[in-house]
Coordinates of C-alpha atoms in Angstrom, one line a residue:
M1 CA -3.6 -14.9 -9.3
V2 CA -2.4 -18.0 -7.5
V3 CA 1.2 -16.9 -8.0
L4 CA 0.6 -13.4 -6.7
L5 CA -1.1 -14.7 -3.5
A6 CA 1.4 -17.5 -3.0
P7 CA 3.5 -15.5 -0.5
T8 CA 0.5 -15.1 1.8
F9 CA 0.3 -18.9 2.3
H10 CA 3.3 -18.6 4.6
L11 CA 1.6 -15.9 6.7
G12 CA 0.3 -16.7 10.1
F13 CA -2.8 -15.3 11.8
I14 CA -2.4 -11.6 12.3
F15 CA -4.3 -8.7 13.7
D16 CA -7.9 -9.7 14.5
D17 CA -7.4 -13.1 13.1
A18 CA -4.8 -13.8 15.8
H19 CA -7.5 -13.5 18.4
N20 CA -10.4 -15.1 16.5
A21 CA -8.4 -18.1 15.3
A22 CA -8.1 -19.3 18.9
E23 CA -11.9 -19.7 19.2
T24 CA -12.1 -23.3 18.1
G25 CA -14.9 -25.6 19.2
S26 CA -12.9 -27.3 21.9
A27 CA -11.5 -24.0 23.2
L28 CA -15.0 -22.5 23.4
S29 CA -16.3 -25.6 25.3
A30 CA -13.3 -25.3 27.7
V31 CA -14.2 -21.7 28.7
G32 CA -18.0 -22.5 28.9
E33 CA -19.0 -20.9 25.7
T34 CA -20.6 -22.0 22.4
L35 CA -20.5 -20.7 18.9
G36 CA -24.1 -19.5 19.3
S37 CA -23.4 -17.6 22.5
E38 CA -20.4 -15.9 21.0
I39 CA -22.4 -14.7 18.0
R40 CA -25.2 -13.5 20.2
G41 CA -22.7 -11.7 22.4
D42 CA -21.1 -10.0 19.4
W43 CA -24.5 -8.8 18.1
A44 CA -25.3 -7.3 21.5
D45 CA -21.9 -5.6 21.8
W46 CA -22.2 -4.1 18.3
A47 CA -25.7 -2.9 18.9
H48 CA -24.6 -1.3 22.2
V49 CA -22.2 0.9 20.3
G50 CA -24.7 1.6 17.5
R51 CA -23.5 -0.7 14.7
F52 CA -25.5 -3.2 12.7
F53 CA -23.8 -5.7 10.4
P54 CA -25.0 -9.1 11.7
L55 CA -23.8 -11.2 8.7
S56 CA -20.2 -10.4 9.6
E57 CA -20.6 -13.1 12.2
Y58 CA -19.7 -15.6 9.5
I59 CA -16.2 -14.9 10.7
R60 CA -17.0 -16.8 13.9
V61 CA -18.3 -19.7 11.9
L62 CA -15.3 -19.6 9.6
F63 CA -12.7 -19.9 12.4
W64 CA -14.8 -22.5 14.2
A65 CA -14.7 -24.6 11.0
V66 CA -11.1 -23.9 10.3
D67 CA -10.2 -25.1 13.8
G68 CA -6.8 -23.6 13.8
R69 CA -5.7 -25.0 10.5
L70 CA -3.8 -22.1 8.9
W71 CA -3.5 -23.7 5.5
L72 CA -7.2 -24.1 5.2
Y73 CA -7.8 -20.5 6.2
R74 CA -5.4 -19.2 3.6
L75 CA -6.9 -21.5 1.0
G76 CA -10.3 -20.0 1.8
I77 CA -9.0 -16.4 1.3
L78 CA -7.5 -17.4 -2.0
C79 CA -10.8 -18.8 -3.2
L80 CA -12.6 -15.7 -2.2
V81 CA -10.1 -13.4 -4.0
L82 CA -10.4 -15.6 -7.1
A83 CA -14.2 -15.4 -6.9
N84 CA -14.0 -11.6 -6.7
A85 CA -11.7 -11.5 -9.8
G86 CA -14.0 -13.9 -11.6
L87 CA -17.1 -11.9 -10.8
F88 CA -15.4 -8.6 -11.7
S89 CA -14.5 -10.2 -15.1
L90 CA -18.1 -11.2 -15.6
L91 CA -19.2 -7.7 -14.6
V92 CA -16.9 -6.2 -17.2
R93 CA -18.2 -8.7 -19.8
K94 CA -21.9 -7.8 -19.0
L95 CA -21.1 -4.1 -19.0
T96 CA -18.9 -3.8 -22.1
G97 CA -20.0 -6.8 -24.1
S98 CA -16.3 -7.6 -24.6
G99 CA -14.7 -10.9 -23.7
G100 CA -11.3 -9.4 -24.3
L101 CA -11.8 -6.6 -21.8
A102 CA -13.2 -9.2 -19.3
I103 CA -10.0 -11.2 -19.5
L104 CA -7.9 -8.1 -19.2
G105 CA -10.0 -7.1 -16.1
F106 CA -9.3 -10.5 -14.5
L107 CA -5.5 -9.9 -15.0
L108 CA -5.5 -6.2 -14.2
A109 CA -7.3 -6.0 -10.9
P110 CA -5.0 -8.2 -8.8
A111 CA -1.9 -6.4 -10.2
L112 CA -3.3 -3.2 -8.6
F113 CA -3.3 -4.8 -5.1
Q114 CA -0.8 -3.3 -2.6
V115 CA 0.5 -4.7 0.6
R116 CA 0.9 -2.3 3.5
Y117 CA 2.1 -2.7 7.0
F118 CA -1.3 -1.6 8.2
H119 CA -4.8 -3.1 8.4
D120 CA -4.6 -5.2 5.3
P121 CA -7.8 -6.6 3.7
I122 CA -6.1 -9.5 2.0
M123 CA -3.6 -10.7 4.7
S124 CA -6.1 -10.5 7.5
Y125 CA -9.7 -9.8 8.6
A126 CA -11.1 -13.2 7.6
G127 CA -12.2 -12.3 4.1
L128 CA -14.5 -9.5 5.2
L129 CA -13.9 -7.2 2.3
Q130 CA -13.9 -10.2 -0.1
A131 CA -17.4 -11.1 1.1
V132 CA -18.6 -7.5 0.6
T133 CA -17.0 -7.4 -2.8
F134 CA -18.6 -10.7 -3.8
F135 CA -22.1 -9.6 -2.9
T136 CA -21.6 -6.2 -4.5
F137 CA -20.5 -7.6 -7.8
L138 CA -23.2 -10.2 -7.8
S139 CA -25.8 -7.5 -7.2
L140 CA -24.5 -5.4 -10.1
I141 CA -24.3 -8.3 -12.5
A142 CA -27.8 -9.4 -11.6
L143 CA -29.0 -5.8 -12.1
L144 CA -27.4 -5.7 -15.6
S145 CA -29.1 -8.9 -16.5
W146 CA -32.5 -7.6 -15.3
L147 CA -32.1 -4.3 -17.2
T148 CA -31.8 -6.3 -20.5
D149 CA -34.0 -9.4 -19.8
R150 CA -36.5 -8.1 -17.2
R151 CA -36.9 -11.4 -15.4
P152 CA -38.2 -10.9 -11.9
Y153 CA -35.7 -13.3 -10.3
Q154 CA -32.8 -11.2 -11.6
L155 CA -34.0 -8.2 -9.7
A156 CA -34.7 -10.2 -6.6
L157 CA -31.2 -11.6 -6.8
S158 CA -29.7 -8.1 -7.2
L159 CA -31.7 -6.8 -4.2
A160 CA -30.8 -9.9 -2.0
A161 CA -27.1 -9.6 -2.8
Y162 CA -27.1 -5.9 -2.1
G163 CA -28.9 -6.5 1.2
A164 CA -26.3 -9.2 2.1
S165 CA -23.5 -6.7 1.5
L166 CA -25.1 -4.2 3.7
L167 CA -25.6 -6.7 6.5
T168 CA -21.9 -7.8 6.3
Y169 CA -20.2 -4.4 6.5
E170 CA -21.6 -0.9 6.4
I171 CA -19.4 0.5 3.7
G172 CA -22.0 -0.6 1.2
L173 CA -24.5 2.0 2.3
P174 CA -23.7 4.4 -0.5
F175 CA -23.5 1.7 -3.1
F176 CA -27.2 2.2 -4.1
L177 CA -25.8 5.0 -6.1
L178 CA -23.9 2.5 -8.3
H179 CA -27.2 0.7 -8.9
A180 CA -28.9 4.0 -9.8
L181 CA -26.0 4.8 -12.2
L182 CA -26.5 1.5 -14.1
I183 CA -30.2 2.0 -14.2
W184 CA -29.7 5.5 -15.7
G185 CA -27.2 4.5 -18.4
F186 CA -27.6 0.8 -19.3
P187 CA -28.4 -0.3 -21.9
R188 CA -29.9 3.1 -22.8
T189 CA -30.2 6.5 -21.1
R190 CA -33.3 6.8 -18.9
S191 CA -35.1 9.9 -17.5
F192 CA -34.7 10.9 -13.9
R193 CA -38.3 9.8 -13.2
E194 CA -37.5 6.3 -14.6
V195 CA -34.4 6.1 -12.5
V196 CA -36.2 7.0 -9.3
R197 CA -39.0 4.5 -10.1
M198 CA -36.6 1.6 -10.8
A199 CA -33.9 2.4 -8.2
W200 CA -36.0 3.2 -5.1
P201 CA -35.8 -0.4 -3.7
F202 CA -32.0 -0.2 -3.5
A203 CA -32.2 3.3 -1.8
A204 CA -34.9 2.1 0.6
M205 CA -32.8 -0.9 1.5
A206 CA -29.8 1.3 2.3
A207 CA -31.9 3.8 4.2
G208 CA -33.4 0.9 6.3
C209 CA -29.9 -0.4 7.2
A210 CA -28.8 3.1 8.1
L211 CA -31.8 3.7 10.3
V212 CA -31.3 0.6 12.5
P213 CA -27.9 1.8 14.0
V214 CA -29.5 5.3 14.4
L215 CA -32.2 3.7 16.5
F216 CA -29.7 1.7 18.4
R217 CA -27.8 4.8 19.2
L218 CA -30.9 6.7 20.3
S219 CA -32.1 3.9 22.5
G220 CA -28.6 3.4 24.1
N221 CA -27.8 7.1 24.5
V222 CA -24.9 6.8 22.1
A223 CA -24.0 10.1 20.3
L224 CA -24.9 10.3 16.6
S225 CA -21.8 12.5 16.0
G226 CA -18.9 13.8 18.0
N227 CA -15.6 15.6 17.9
A228 CA -12.1 14.3 16.9
S229 CA -11.6 12.7 20.3
A230 CA -14.9 10.7 20.1
G231 CA -14.9 6.9 19.8
A232 CA -14.0 5.0 16.7
W233 CA -17.6 4.6 15.6
T234 CA -18.9 8.0 16.5
P235 CA -18.9 10.1 13.3
H236 CA -16.8 13.2 13.3
L237 CA -18.4 15.4 10.6
Q238 CA -15.9 18.3 10.4
F239 CA -15.7 18.9 6.7
G240 CA -12.0 19.3 6.4
A241 CA -11.2 16.2 8.4
V242 CA -13.7 14.1 6.3
L243 CA -12.4 15.4 3.0
T244 CA -8.8 14.8 4.0
A245 CA -9.5 11.3 5.1
L246 CA -11.5 10.5 2.0
S247 CA -8.7 11.9 -0.2
K248 CA -6.2 9.7 1.6
Q249 CA -8.5 6.6 1.4
T250 CA -9.1 7.3 -2.3
L251 CA -5.5 8.0 -3.4
G252 CA -4.3 4.9 -1.5
A253 CA -6.0 2.7 -4.2
L254 CA -3.7 4.1 -7.0
P255 CA -0.8 1.8 -8.0
L256 CA 2.5 2.7 -6.3
S257 CA 0.8 5.3 -4.1
Y258 CA 2.5 3.6 -1.1
Y259 CA 5.9 4.2 -2.6
A260 CA 5.1 7.7 -3.9
S261 CA 3.8 8.7 -0.4
R262 CA 7.1 7.7 1.2
A263 CA 9.2 9.6 -1.3
V264 CA 7.2 12.8 -0.8
G265 CA 6.0 12.3 2.7
T266 CA 9.4 11.7 4.4
R267 CA 10.3 15.2 3.3
L268 CA 7.0 16.9 4.1
G269 CA 6.0 14.8 7.2
L270 CA 2.9 13.5 5.5
T271 CA 3.3 9.8 6.1
N272 CA 4.8 7.3 8.5
G273 CA 7.2 6.1 5.7
F274 CA 7.3 2.5 7.1
L275 CA 8.4 0.7 4.0
L276 CA 11.4 -1.6 3.9
G277 CA 12.3 -1.6 0.3
T278 CA 12.1 0.4 -2.9
P279 CA 10.4 -0.9 -6.1
A280 CA 13.8 -1.5 -7.7
Q281 CA 14.9 -3.6 -4.7
Y282 CA 11.8 -5.7 -4.7
L283 CA 12.1 -6.4 -8.5
A284 CA 15.8 -7.2 -8.2
L285 CA 15.1 -9.6 -5.3
F286 CA 12.9 -12.0 -7.3
P287 CA 14.2 -11.8 -11.0
A288 CA 12.5 -15.1 -12.0
A289 CA 9.2 -13.9 -10.8
V290 CA 9.6 -10.6 -12.6
V291 CA 10.4 -12.3 -15.9
S292 CA 7.7 -14.9 -15.5
L293 CA 4.9 -12.4 -14.6
I294 CA 5.8 -9.9 -17.3
A295 CA 5.9 -12.7 -19.9
L296 CA 2.5 -14.0 -18.7
A297 CA 1.1 -10.5 -18.6
G298 CA 2.3 -10.0 -22.2
L299 CA 0.7 -13.2 -23.5
V300 CA -2.7 -12.6 -21.8
T301 CA -2.7 -8.9 -22.7
H302 CA -2.0 -9.6 -26.3
V303 CA -4.9 -12.1 -26.6
A304 CA -7.2 -9.8 -24.6
I305 CA -6.5 -6.6 -26.6
R306 CA -6.7 -8.4 -29.9
W307 CA -10.0 -9.9 -29.0
A308 CA -11.3 -6.6 -27.6
A309 CA -10.2 -4.7 -30.7
S310 CA -11.9 -7.1 -33.1
S311 CA -15.2 -7.0 -31.2
S312 CA -15.1 -3.2 -30.7
S313 CA -16.1 -2.6 -34.3
D314 CA -18.7 -5.4 -34.3
S315 CA -22.0 -3.8 -35.1
H316 CA -24.0 -6.7 -33.7
M317 CA -22.6 -6.3 -30.2
T318 CA -25.5 -5.6 -27.9
P319 CA -25.8 -4.5 -25.3
A320 CA -22.7 -2.6 -24.4
A321 CA -22.2 0.4 -22.1
S322 CA -20.4 3.5 -23.4
P323 CA -16.9 4.2 -22.1
S324 CA -18.2 7.1 -20.2
L325 CA -20.6 4.9 -18.2
V326 CA -17.7 2.4 -17.5
L327 CA -15.6 5.3 -16.3
L328 CA -18.4 6.6 -14.0
L329 CA -19.0 3.2 -12.5
G330 CA -15.3 2.7 -12.0
A331 CA -15.0 6.1 -10.3
G332 CA -17.9 5.2 -8.0
L333 CA -16.3 1.8 -7.0
W334 CA -13.1 3.7 -6.4
I335 CA -14.4 6.5 -4.2
L336 CA -17.6 5.3 -2.5
P337 CA -16.0 2.5 -0.4
G338 CA -14.1 5.0 1.6
A339 CA -17.1 7.4 2.3
L340 CA -18.2 6.0 5.6
I341 CA -14.7 5.2 6.8
S342 CA -13.8 8.8 6.3
L343 CA -16.3 9.8 9.0
S344 CA -14.5 7.9 11.8
P345 CA -12.2 10.1 14.0
V346 CA -9.9 7.1 14.5
R347 CA -9.4 6.6 10.7
Q348 CA -9.1 10.4 10.2
A349 CA -6.2 10.3 12.6
E350 CA -4.4 7.2 11.6
L351 CA -4.6 7.3 7.7
Y352 CA -1.5 8.5 5.9
W353 CA -1.0 9.5 2.3
G354 CA -0.6 6.3 0.5
V355 CA -1.9 4.2 3.4
S356 CA -5.6 3.3 3.3
Y357 CA -8.0 1.3 5.5
L358 CA -9.7 -2.0 4.6
P359 CA -12.3 -0.7 2.0
V360 CA -9.4 0.1 -0.3
Y361 CA -9.8 -3.5 -1.5
V362 CA -13.0 -2.6 -3.3
S363 CA -11.4 0.6 -4.6
Y364 CA -8.7 -1.5 -6.4
F365 CA -11.4 -2.9 -8.6
G366 CA -12.8 0.6 -9.2
V367 CA -9.4 1.8 -10.4
A368 CA -9.2 -1.3 -12.6
L369 CA -12.6 -0.4 -14.1
V370 CA -11.5 3.1 -14.8
V371 CA -8.4 1.8 -16.7
L372 CA -10.7 -0.6 -18.6
G373 CA -12.9 2.4 -19.6
V374 CA -9.9 4.2 -21.0
V375 CA -8.8 1.1 -22.9
Q376 CA -12.4 0.7 -24.3
A377 CA -12.4 4.3 -25.4
I378 CA -9.0 3.9 -27.1
L379 CA -10.1 0.7 -28.9
R380 CA -13.3 2.3 -30.2
R381 CA -11.4 5.3 -31.5
W382 CA -8.3 3.4 -32.9
P383 CA -9.2 -0.3 -33.2
Q384 CA -6.3 -1.1 -35.5
R385 CA -3.6 0.6 -33.4
T386 CA -3.1 -1.9 -30.6
H387 CA 0.7 -2.5 -30.5
A388 CA 1.6 0.4 -28.3
L389 CA -1.4 -0.3 -26.0
I390 CA -0.3 -4.0 -25.6
V391 CA 3.3 -3.0 -24.8
V392 CA 2.2 -0.4 -22.2
L393 CA -0.3 -2.7 -20.5
T394 CA 2.2 -5.6 -20.5
L395 CA 4.9 -3.6 -18.8
C396 CA 2.5 -2.0 -16.3
I397 CA 0.6 -5.1 -15.4
G398 CA 3.6 -7.4 -15.3
G399 CA 5.7 -4.8 -13.4
L400 CA 3.0 -4.1 -10.8
A401 CA 2.4 -7.9 -10.4
A402 CA 6.1 -8.6 -9.8
L403 CA 6.3 -5.7 -7.4
W404 CA 3.2 -7.0 -5.5
Y405 CA 4.9 -10.4 -5.3
G406 CA 8.1 -9.1 -3.9
N407 CA 6.4 -6.7 -1.5
A408 CA 4.0 -9.4 -0.3
T409 CA 6.9 -11.8 0.4
T410 CA 8.8 -9.2 2.4
A411 CA 5.6 -8.1 4.3
T412 CA 4.9 -11.8 5.1
E413 CA 8.4 -12.1 6.7
V414 CA 8.0 -8.9 8.7
L415 CA 4.6 -9.9 10.0
D416 CA 5.5 -13.5 10.7
R417 CA 8.4 -12.3 12.9
E418 CA 6.0 -10.5 15.1
W419 CA 3.0 -12.9 14.9
H420 CA 3.6 -16.3 13.4
Y421 CA 7.0 -17.5 14.6
P422 CA 6.3 -16.8 18.4
R423 CA 2.8 -18.4 18.1
S424 CA 4.3 -21.5 16.4
A425 CA 6.8 -21.8 19.3
I426 CA 4.2 -21.9 22.0
T427 CA 1.9 -24.1 19.9
D428 CA 4.7 -26.7 19.4
A429 CA 5.6 -26.5 23.1
A430 CA 2.0 -27.1 24.1
S431 CA 1.9 -30.2 21.8
A432 CA 4.9 -31.4 23.7
R433 CA 2.9 -31.1 27.0
L434 CA 4.6 -27.9 28.3
F435 CA 1.5 -27.2 30.4
Q436 CA 1.4 -30.6 32.1
G437 CA 1.7 -30.0 35.8
V438 CA 0.2 -26.5 35.7
A439 CA -2.7 -26.1 38.0
P440 CA -6.2 -25.5 36.4
E441 CA -7.8 -22.1 36.6
A442 CA -4.4 -20.5 37.4
V443 CA -3.3 -17.0 36.6
Y444 CA -0.9 -16.7 33.7
V445 CA 1.5 -13.8 33.5
T446 CA 3.1 -13.5 30.1
S447 CA 6.3 -11.7 29.3
G448 CA 4.9 -10.1 26.1
D449 CA 1.6 -8.4 25.5
R450 CA 0.7 -10.3 22.4
F451 CA -2.7 -9.9 20.9
W452 CA -3.6 -13.5 21.3
D453 CA -2.5 -13.9 24.9
I454 CA -6.0 -14.5 26.2
P455 CA -7.6 -17.3 28.2
I456 CA -9.3 -18.9 25.2
F457 CA -6.0 -19.2 23.3
F458 CA -4.3 -21.1 26.1
A459 CA -7.5 -23.2 26.4
S460 CA -7.0 -24.1 22.7
L461 CA -3.5 -25.4 23.5
S462 CA -4.1 -27.5 26.6
P463 CA -6.9 -28.6 29.0
N464 CA -5.7 -26.1 31.5
V465 CA -7.9 -23.0 31.2
P466 CA -6.4 -20.0 33.0
A467 CA -8.5 -17.8 35.2
R468 CA -6.8 -14.7 33.9
V469 CA -4.0 -13.8 31.5
Q470 CA -2.0 -10.7 32.5
H471 CA 1.0 -8.9 31.0
L472 CA 4.2 -8.7 33.0
G473 CA 4.5 -4.9 32.5
A474 CA 0.9 -4.2 33.4
V475 CA 1.2 -6.3 36.6
A476 CA 4.4 -4.6 37.6
S477 CA 3.0 -1.1 37.0
G478 CA -0.2 -1.9 38.9
V479 CA -2.5 -1.6 35.9
E480 CA -3.4 -5.2 36.5
N481 CA -3.6 -6.6 40.1
L482 CA -1.5 -9.6 41.2
S483 CA -2.4 -10.8 44.7
G484 CA 0.6 -10.9 47.1
D485 CA 2.5 -9.0 49.7
R486 CA 4.2 -5.8 48.3
S487 CA 7.4 -4.4 49.7
T488 CA 9.8 -1.7 48.6
R489 CA 13.6 -1.6 49.0
A490 CA 16.2 0.6 47.3
G491 CA 13.6 1.7 44.8
A492 CA 12.6 -1.8 43.8
T493 CA 9.1 -3.2 44.5
T494 CA 8.7 -6.9 45.2
I495 CA 5.5 -8.8 45.0
A496 CA 5.6 -12.0 47.1
V497 CA 3.0 -14.5 45.9
Q498 CA 1.7 -16.9 48.5
P499 CA 2.7 -20.6 48.0
E500 CA -0.9 -21.7 47.8
Q501 CA -1.7 -19.3 44.9
D502 CA -1.3 -20.6 41.4
V503 CA 0.4 -17.9 39.4
Y504 CA 2.6 -18.9 36.5
F505 CA 5.0 -17.0 34.3
I506 CA 5.1 -17.8 30.6
D507 CA 7.7 -16.7 28.1
Y508 CA 8.1 -17.8 24.5
D509 CA 9.6 -16.6 21.2
G510 CA 10.4 -17.9 17.7
R511 CA 12.6 -17.3 14.7
S512 CA 12.2 -17.7 10.9
D513 CA 14.4 -20.9 10.8
G514 CA 11.8 -22.8 12.9
S515 CA 13.7 -22.4 16.1
G516 CA 11.9 -21.3 19.2
Y517 CA 11.4 -21.8 22.9
A518 CA 8.8 -21.6 25.6
L519 CA 8.9 -21.9 29.4
V520 CA 6.5 -22.0 32.2
T521 CA 7.4 -21.4 35.9
K522 CA 5.4 -20.9 39.1
I523 CA 6.1 -17.4 40.5
A524 CA 7.3 -17.0 44.0
T525 CA 8.4 -13.3 43.8
L526 CA 8.2 -10.7 41.1
T527 CA 10.5 -7.6 41.5
V528 CA 10.2 -4.4 39.6
Q529 CA 13.6 -2.9 39.4
P530 CA 14.3 0.9 39.4
G531 CA 15.4 0.9 35.8
G532 CA 12.2 -0.6 34.7
G533 CA 13.4 -4.2 34.3
F534 CA 11.8 -7.2 36.0
R535 CA 13.1 -10.1 38.0
I536 CA 11.2 -13.3 38.6
E537 CA 12.0 -16.0 41.0
G538 CA 10.1 -19.3 41.5
Q539 CA 9.7 -23.0 40.8
P540 CA 10.4 -23.9 37.1
I541 CA 7.9 -26.3 35.6
A542 CA 9.1 -27.0 32.0
Y543 CA 11.2 -25.6 29.2
F544 CA 10.7 -26.4 25.5
R545 CA 13.3 -25.8 22.7
S546 CA 12.1 -26.5 19.2
A547 CA 14.3 -28.1 16.6
P548 CA 15.4 -25.6 13.8
T549 CA 14.0 -26.6 10.4
G550 CA 16.0 -24.2 8.3
Q551 CA 14.9 -20.9 6.8
P552 CA 12.9 -21.3 3.6
T553 CA 14.2 -19.7 0.4
W554 CA 11.5 -17.1 0.2
S555 CA 12.1 -16.0 3.8
R556 CA 15.9 -15.9 3.3
K557 CA 15.5 -13.6 0.2
A558 CA 13.0 -11.4 2.0
S559 CA 15.3 -11.1 5.0
Q560 CA 17.9 -9.4 2.8
L561 CA 15.8 -6.2 3.1
L562 CA 15.2 -6.6 6.9
P563 CA 17.2 -6.2 10.0
A564 CA 18.9 -9.4 11.2
E565 CA 17.0 -11.4 13.8
K566 CA 18.4 -11.4 17.3
P567 CA 19.5 -14.8 18.5
L568 CA 17.2 -16.6 20.9
K569 CA 18.1 -16.6 24.5
T570 CA 19.6 -19.8 25.9
S571 CA 18.2 -21.6 28.9
R572 CA 21.0 -20.2 31.0
Q573 CA 20.2 -16.6 29.9
L574 CA 16.6 -17.2 30.7
G575 CA 17.5 -18.1 34.3
L576 CA 16.6 -21.8 34.1
P577 CA 18.4 -24.6 35.9
T578 CA 21.0 -26.6 33.9
T579 CA 19.6 -30.0 34.7
G580 CA 16.2 -31.6 34.2
R581 CA 14.4 -34.6 32.7
S582 CA 14.3 -34.3 29.0
S583 CA 12.2 -35.9 26.3
S584 CA 12.4 -35.4 22.6
T585 CA 9.7 -35.3 19.9
A586 CA 9.7 -34.4 16.2
A587 CA 9.0 -30.8 17.2
G588 CA 11.8 -30.4 19.7
T589 CA 13.0 -31.1 23.2
L590 CA 11.0 -30.7 26.5
I591 CA 12.9 -30.4 29.8
R592 CA 10.8 -30.9 32.9
Y593 CA 12.1 -29.7 36.3
S594 CA 11.7 -31.3 39.7
Q595 CA 10.5 -29.8 43.0
G596 CA 13.1 -27.7 44.7
Q597 CA 14.8 -26.4 41.6
V598 CA 15.0 -22.6 41.3
F599 CA 14.1 -20.2 38.5
D600 CA 15.8 -16.8 38.6
G601 CA 15.3 -14.7 35.4
Q602 CA 15.4 -11.0 34.4
W603 CA 13.4 -9.3 31.6
K604 CA 13.2 -5.9 30.1
P605 CA 9.9 -4.1 29.4
T606 CA 8.3 -5.1 26.1
A607 CA 6.0 -3.2 23.7
T608 CA 2.3 -3.2 24.3
R609 CA -0.1 -5.0 22.0
R610 CA -1.0 -3.7 18.6

């Protein structure tokens, strides 16, 4: 598990994490907020759009505690995934009565993970799906214990854990069916009347948590359902759209579905096909990892299957679920997590075959349980014929694990190029006092529209809290207003900023070898040229150039499947003066400019934020 997740330790804050990671305690204080006010604000905002999952605010507490330390955040995610695998193993042990299958489950589930260049539940989103999975497995384990021991605290723990999962993320609403399934079939088959009598608290809890957002919507005049163009959280109940989205979400949990979807979809137009390597390329890229993971899988699988085979014929093994119950529970864990997601018009539009949304993380464990149900059935039928089963499982688990490792390493490099390397450059520059001399409560105009370019992020870097952060392209197009006199000549529009106004231009970028730059200059004029480019003139404040540290081996290998990085612009290409007062630190060199020096730089339009 640790080996498989090792590539993610190099990954920066991406997607929602890039925004949330900036909300440290000091940054919140700088913008006049507190952790409590942020949480209360989120609760109000979610209630306004008709959603109810208050325990998800642990994310705010997590990033407040992490305080920008990326290694600590990644370590926390690793611990959560390990806890999920451990609880899954315990669930298998409780369900089947087999320690061998429990060990196999611990090995199998992580091998089924896939990394997609999409909303990924392992590489981002602050462990949200790991928390839901933890509570779900804990609830099911406690229920299995109660069904055999009948101790009240076990039922109370099962209900409490299920309630926690419901209040963390709504995908758990249909999971009461999983509890009803276990009540029906474990450790003996019960009548429908018994199932209703014993399972009603779980159904009532799910109904209550579903009713609250309905009341929010009714009180706030938010539609209970809508069409395909409705908001992300307004259900679109057209049967065909829901069924298609659920099918995509479900099939995306199958191993290699990402690769199969590209092979088929690029011909039929069914997928975006954004995949940078084939399975063979990933396996060839990291031969040592392939051999090591297959060898480890073979050793553990041999022990697990031998143990499971010896215990499958043990007449004293009690209690143990039948393979059919294991298969049904696995199917439920595989399909149900995507049920609510499939109602969202946004997910209906953006899901591709082989590309699933966040709840696919829970579905991985469902697929693993289905496989374990098949293995259990084979061992019960042919307990002495295990050689072929060991070979097949070894090659499948080891091969999938090695593929996951190569894919995760390459995905990390792709995502870091967009998210981590530029962020590291501006962070290093801030530590070298890039923003010294910048007026407080100024307006920042950034060259890129990066997801984290918000006031609280810059507040986390320096004591200067910007009044606003705007994107160069949005300012030039008039989407965002920049005060100043506007004039047009030969098709070019020039905005002249008054000298007493504090408007600063910020540009930064970074590369995988640790090199990067950042600059800040006070804007005098901003010109939008006819071809869509921009020209900025003004007073340069400071320029930082980080010292290259060299590209790590993992990054260099992953780069073999990626387009070459473009070289960083030089200070002359950026339009900066050739002279200035320089000072060096371990991170790099800072050049500070004096009054009267001129900045004159040109930029092309950049992509909008993701």
